[in-house]
Amino acid sequence: GEERAHRLAHKIMSDPAGRERLKRFSVSQRVQHWVLRLLFVMLVITGFPMKFADRTWAGPLVSLFGGLEYARLIHHWCGIALVVGFFAHMATAFMGLRRRVRALQSSGAGGWQKAWLEMPMWISPTDVKKTFQLFAYLLFLRKERPSFGRFSPAEKFEYLGVFWGTALLGITGILLWGEQISSHFLSGRAFNL
């Protein structure tokens, strides 16, 4: 079993076409992923000490950045970069969707709806079906584990969580940054929420 898997992996990796098919993410996607990680970590380690300034651990953490003024400056610039990256990612995804729609329309195989459902990170009806099959397998109600495509439903769900989480962080960050203006439109309860 293991030796056979190694031989197969070696055969696939030695063929340029096979190597390309195994590549899950483009260089751009990998860069976006690492930039997102870095920005998220920087936003956490600069934002939490400001939110919980009364805690004993907050002061030393703010001091690492040279004081509150610099921690706030870093937090704001990382937030701006996160929002810009989010919109750049959305533009890239939309352009890919448009290319797929055009290809489907030119071949007469469908349009926007089909292209949307075939997006790599969108949870499709097939993913839902295979998730139930996985549960059945895990509960010993099914003999074979279902196979998934390039991305599993769990990975797609996580992507959608990061997507909506980033949108929410961006919106709330902008509201809190412009607290003097946004407090004219939102109550104190909305800020606490």
mmCIF file of C-alpha atoms in Angstrom:
data_model
loop_
_atom_site.group_PDB
_atom_site.id
_atom_site.type_symbol
_atom_site.label_atom_id
_atom_site.label_comp_id
_atom_site.label_asym_id
_atom_site.label_seq_id
_atom_site.Cartn_x
_atom_site.Cartn_y
_atom_site.Cartn_z
ATOM 1 C CA GLY A 1 0.000 0.000 0.000
ATOM 2 C CA GLU A 2 2.501 2.630 1.105
ATOM 3 C CA GLU A 3 5.130 1.644 -1.467
ATOM 4 C CA ARG A 4 2.509 1.729 -4.228
ATOM 5 C CA ALA A 5 1.437 5.227 -3.127
ATOM 6 C CA HIS A 6 5.073 6.427 -3.207
ATOM 7 C CA ARG A 7 5.550 5.018 -6.717
ATOM 8 C CA LEU A 8 2.352 6.687 -7.911
ATOM 9 C CA ALA A 9 3.310 10.024 -6.329
ATOM 10 C CA HIS A 10 6.789 9.822 -7.906
ATOM 11 C CA LYS A 11 5.290 9.035 -11.318
ATOM 12 C CA ILE A 12 2.855 11.961 -11.099
ATOM 13 C CA MET A 13 5.500 14.399 -9.840
ATOM 14 C CA SER A 14 7.978 13.452 -12.563
ATOM 15 C CA ASP A 15 5.460 14.339 -15.294
ATOM 16 C CA PRO A 16 5.123 18.150 -15.796
ATOM 17 C CA ALA A 17 1.392 17.848 -16.587
ATOM 18 C CA GLY A 18 0.825 15.710 -13.488
ATOM 19 C CA ARG A 19 2.779 18.132 -11.332
ATOM 20 C CA GLU A 20 0.625 21.005 -12.622
ATOM 21 C CA ARG A 21 -2.633 19.134 -11.919
ATOM 22 C CA LEU A 22 -1.556 18.519 -8.312
ATOM 23 C CA LYS A 23 -1.000 22.222 -7.676
ATOM 24 C CA ARG A 24 -3.916 23.328 -5.500
ATOM 25 C CA PHE A 25 -3.129 27.031 -5.302
ATOM 26 C CA SER A 26 -1.501 29.510 -7.669
ATOM 27 C CA VAL A 27 1.436 31.623 -6.508
ATOM 28 C CA SER A 28 -0.940 34.599 -6.212
ATOM 29 C CA GLN A 29 -3.320 32.612 -4.002
ATOM 30 C CA ARG A 30 -0.463 31.466 -1.768
ATOM 31 C CA VAL A 31 0.796 35.042 -1.406
ATOM 32 C CA GLN A 32 -2.751 36.223 -0.587
ATOM 33 C CA HIS A 33 -3.020 33.472 2.029
ATOM 34 C CA TRP A 34 0.230 34.418 3.785
ATOM 35 C CA VAL A 35 -0.531 38.141 3.651
ATOM 36 C CA LEU A 36 -3.978 37.440 5.152
ATOM 37 C CA ARG A 37 -2.375 35.420 7.953
ATOM 38 C CA LEU A 38 0.198 38.112 8.706
ATOM 39 C CA LEU A 39 -2.397 40.902 8.689
ATOM 40 C CA PHE A 40 -4.781 38.930 10.892
ATOM 41 C CA VAL A 41 -2.071 38.222 13.472
ATOM 42 C CA MET A 42 -0.952 41.863 13.461
ATOM 43 C CA LEU A 43 -4.555 43.036 13.877
ATOM 44 C CA VAL A 44 -5.041 40.682 16.815
ATOM 45 C CA ILE A 45 -1.835 41.588 18.658
ATOM 46 C CA THR A 46 -2.400 45.313 18.155
ATOM 47 C CA GLY A 47 -6.192 45.362 18.551
ATOM 48 C CA PHE A 48 -6.796 43.209 21.608
ATOM 49 C CA PRO A 49 -4.530 45.278 23.870
ATOM 50 C CA MET A 50 -6.458 48.390 22.855
ATOM 51 C CA LYS A 51 -9.838 46.710 23.407
ATOM 52 C CA PHE A 52 -8.764 45.212 26.754
ATOM 53 C CA ALA A 53 -6.488 48.036 27.930
ATOM 54 C CA ASP A 54 -7.412 47.410 31.580
ATOM 55 C CA ARG A 55 -5.824 43.936 31.582
ATOM 56 C CA THR A 56 -2.303 43.393 32.914
ATOM 57 C CA TRP A 57 -1.043 41.782 29.705
ATOM 58 C CA ALA A 58 -2.152 44.715 27.484
ATOM 59 C CA GLY A 59 0.468 47.255 28.603
ATOM 60 C CA PRO A 60 3.556 45.141 27.846
ATOM 61 C CA LEU A 61 2.115 44.137 24.467
ATOM 62 C CA VAL A 62 1.457 47.766 23.484
ATOM 63 C CA SER A 63 5.011 48.611 24.638
ATOM 64 C CA LEU A 64 6.382 46.101 22.116
ATOM 65 C CA PHE A 65 5.075 48.382 19.368
ATOM 66 C CA GLY A 66 6.518 51.545 20.884
ATOM 67 C CA GLY A 67 3.404 52.717 22.702
ATOM 68 C CA LEU A 68 -0.284 53.198 22.064
ATOM 69 C CA GLU A 69 0.173 55.682 19.226
ATOM 70 C CA TYR A 70 2.307 53.256 17.181
ATOM 71 C CA ALA A 71 0.152 50.228 18.030
ATOM 72 C CA ARG A 72 -2.919 52.131 16.804
ATOM 73 C CA LEU A 73 -1.094 53.273 13.657
ATOM 74 C CA ILE A 74 0.017 49.721 12.856
ATOM 75 C CA HIS A 75 -3.495 48.439 13.551
ATOM 76 C CA HIS A 76 -5.074 50.985 11.209
ATOM 77 C CA TRP A 77 -2.628 50.333 8.358
ATOM 78 C CA CYS A 78 -3.029 46.569 8.703
ATOM 79 C CA GLY A 79 -6.799 47.065 8.641
ATOM 80 C CA ILE A 80 -6.555 49.143 5.476
ATOM 81 C CA ALA A 81 -4.355 46.474 3.887
ATOM 82 C CA LEU A 82 -6.841 43.759 4.897
ATOM 83 C CA VAL A 83 -9.759 45.618 3.286
ATOM 84 C CA VAL A 84 -7.746 46.352 0.120
ATOM 85 C CA GLY A 85 -6.702 42.684 -0.054
ATOM 86 C CA PHE A 86 -10.316 41.602 0.417
ATOM 87 C CA PHE A 87 -11.470 43.746 -2.516
ATOM 88 C CA ALA A 88 -8.537 42.574 -4.654
ATOM 89 C CA HIS A 89 -9.465 38.966 -3.902
ATOM 90 C CA MET A 90 -13.103 39.693 -4.784
ATOM 91 C CA ALA A 91 -12.060 41.303 -8.080
ATOM 92 C CA THR A 92 -9.922 38.272 -8.950
ATOM 93 C CA ALA A 93 -12.766 35.885 -8.098
ATOM 94 C CA PHE A 94 -15.246 37.936 -10.123
ATOM 95 C CA MET A 95 -12.947 38.000 -13.169
ATOM 96 C CA GLY A 96 -12.559 34.224 -12.934
ATOM 97 C CA LEU A 97 -16.335 33.873 -12.704
ATOM 98 C CA ARG A 98 -16.814 36.075 -15.783
ATOM 99 C CA ARG A 99 -14.301 33.980 -17.761
ATOM 100 C CA ARG A 100 -16.157 30.814 -16.753
ATOM 101 C CA VAL A 101 -19.538 32.321 -17.735
ATOM 102 C CA ARG A 102 -18.195 33.295 -21.164
ATOM 103 C CA ALA A 103 -16.729 29.826 -21.704
ATOM 104 C CA LEU A 104 -19.998 28.152 -20.700
ATOM 105 C CA GLN A 105 -22.078 30.492 -22.852
ATOM 106 C CA SER A 106 -19.868 30.037 -25.915
ATOM 107 C CA SER A 107 -20.162 26.253 -25.634
ATOM 108 C CA GLY A 108 -23.904 26.457 -24.895
ATOM 109 C CA ALA A 109 -23.410 24.624 -21.589
ATOM 110 C CA GLY A 110 -24.893 27.225 -19.244
ATOM 111 C CA GLY A 111 -24.524 30.692 -17.807
ATOM 112 C CA TRP A 112 -24.136 32.579 -14.539
ATOM 113 C CA GLN A 113 -25.898 30.089 -12.281
ATOM 114 C CA LYS A 114 -23.870 27.118 -13.469
ATOM 115 C CA ALA A 115 -20.638 29.120 -13.360
ATOM 116 C CA TRP A 116 -21.426 30.257 -9.802
ATOM 117 C CA LEU A 117 -22.119 26.714 -8.593
ATOM 118 C CA GLU A 118 -18.890 25.487 -10.213
ATOM 119 C CA MET A 119 -16.669 28.038 -8.476
ATOM 120 C CA PRO A 120 -13.907 26.064 -6.722
ATOM 121 C CA MET A 121 -14.685 27.352 -3.224
ATOM 122 C CA TRP A 122 -18.486 27.423 -3.477
ATOM 123 C CA ILE A 123 -20.379 24.684 -1.624
ATOM 124 C CA SER A 124 -22.295 22.778 -4.292
ATOM 125 C CA PRO A 125 -25.221 20.355 -3.996
ATOM 126 C CA THR A 126 -22.705 17.541 -4.623
ATOM 127 C CA ASP A 127 -20.681 18.726 -1.610
ATOM 128 C CA VAL A 128 -23.781 18.586 0.579
ATOM 129 C CA LYS A 129 -24.551 15.053 -0.651
ATOM 130 C CA LYS A 130 -20.963 13.900 -0.049
ATOM 131 C CA THR A 131 -20.958 15.458 3.431
ATOM 132 C CA PHE A 132 -23.956 13.323 4.366
ATOM 133 C CA GLN A 133 -22.150 10.309 2.876
ATOM 134 C CA LEU A 134 -19.133 11.146 5.048
ATOM 135 C CA PHE A 135 -21.331 11.291 8.165
ATOM 136 C CA ALA A 136 -22.803 7.914 7.208
ATOM 137 C CA TYR A 137 -19.278 6.528 6.804
ATOM 138 C CA LEU A 138 -18.178 7.933 10.176
ATOM 139 C CA LEU A 139 -21.240 6.376 11.830
ATOM 140 C CA PHE A 140 -20.434 2.993 10.232
ATOM 141 C CA LEU A 141 -23.548 3.196 8.049
ATOM 142 C CA ARG A 142 -21.528 3.239 4.846
ATOM 143 C CA LYS A 143 -18.552 1.041 3.912
ATOM 144 C CA GLU A 144 -16.628 3.481 1.714
ATOM 145 C CA ARG A 145 -15.474 6.970 2.545
ATOM 146 C CA PRO A 146 -16.657 9.419 -0.147
ATOM 147 C CA SER A 147 -13.997 11.052 -2.285
ATOM 148 C CA PHE A 148 -13.878 14.796 -2.605
ATOM 149 C CA GLY A 149 -12.552 16.969 -5.388
ATOM 150 C CA ARG A 150 -9.862 19.587 -5.190
ATOM 151 C CA PHE A 151 -11.352 21.063 -2.003
ATOM 152 C CA SER A 152 -13.427 19.319 0.644
ATOM 153 C CA PRO A 153 -16.686 20.807 1.927
ATOM 154 C CA ALA A 154 -14.918 21.549 5.234
ATOM 155 C CA GLU A 155 -12.274 23.616 3.402
ATOM 156 C CA LYS A 156 -14.965 25.440 1.443
ATOM 157 C CA PHE A 157 -16.915 26.154 4.625
ATOM 158 C CA GLU A 158 -13.769 27.500 6.268
ATOM 159 C CA TYR A 159 -13.098 29.724 3.241
ATOM 160 C CA LEU A 160 -16.616 31.163 3.440
ATOM 161 C CA GLY A 161 -16.068 31.772 7.165
ATOM 162 C CA VAL A 162 -12.862 33.688 6.480
ATOM 163 C CA PHE A 163 -14.623 35.571 3.671
ATOM 164 C CA TRP A 164 -17.537 36.746 5.836
ATOM 165 C CA GLY A 165 -15.280 37.213 8.863
ATOM 166 C CA THR A 166 -12.995 39.520 6.889
ATOM 167 C CA ALA A 167 -15.985 41.499 5.599
ATOM 168 C CA LEU A 168 -17.329 41.834 9.154
ATOM 169 C CA LEU A 169 -13.919 42.857 10.547
ATOM 170 C CA GLY A 170 -13.579 45.468 7.815
ATOM 171 C CA ILE A 171 -17.026 46.964 8.404
ATOM 172 C CA THR A 172 -16.743 47.019 12.197
ATOM 173 C CA GLY A 173 -13.195 48.337 12.022
ATOM 174 C CA ILE A 174 -14.251 51.241 9.821
ATOM 175 C CA LEU A 175 -17.197 52.012 12.130
ATOM 176 C CA LEU A 176 -14.965 52.001 15.210
ATOM 177 C CA TRP A 177 -12.216 53.999 13.498
ATOM 178 C CA GLY A 178 -14.757 56.680 12.602
ATOM 179 C CA GLU A 179 -16.569 56.332 15.926
ATOM 180 C CA GLN A 180 -17.257 60.070 16.158
ATOM 181 C CA ILE A 181 -19.191 59.985 12.876
ATOM 182 C CA SER A 182 -20.748 56.519 13.086
ATOM 183 C CA SER A 183 -22.030 57.155 16.637
ATOM 184 C CA HIS A 184 -24.455 59.665 15.131
ATOM 185 C CA PHE A 185 -26.105 56.791 13.250
ATOM 186 C CA LEU A 186 -25.602 53.835 15.616
ATOM 187 C CA SER A 187 -26.455 53.365 19.279
ATOM 188 C CA GLY A 188 -24.036 52.328 22.013
ATOM 189 C CA ARG A 189 -25.574 48.844 21.911
ATOM 190 C CA ALA A 190 -24.601 48.497 18.253
ATOM 191 C CA PHE A 191 -20.991 49.366 19.160
ATOM 192 C CA ASN A 192 -20.975 46.821 21.966
ATOM 193 C CA LEU A 193 -22.323 44.197 19.616
#
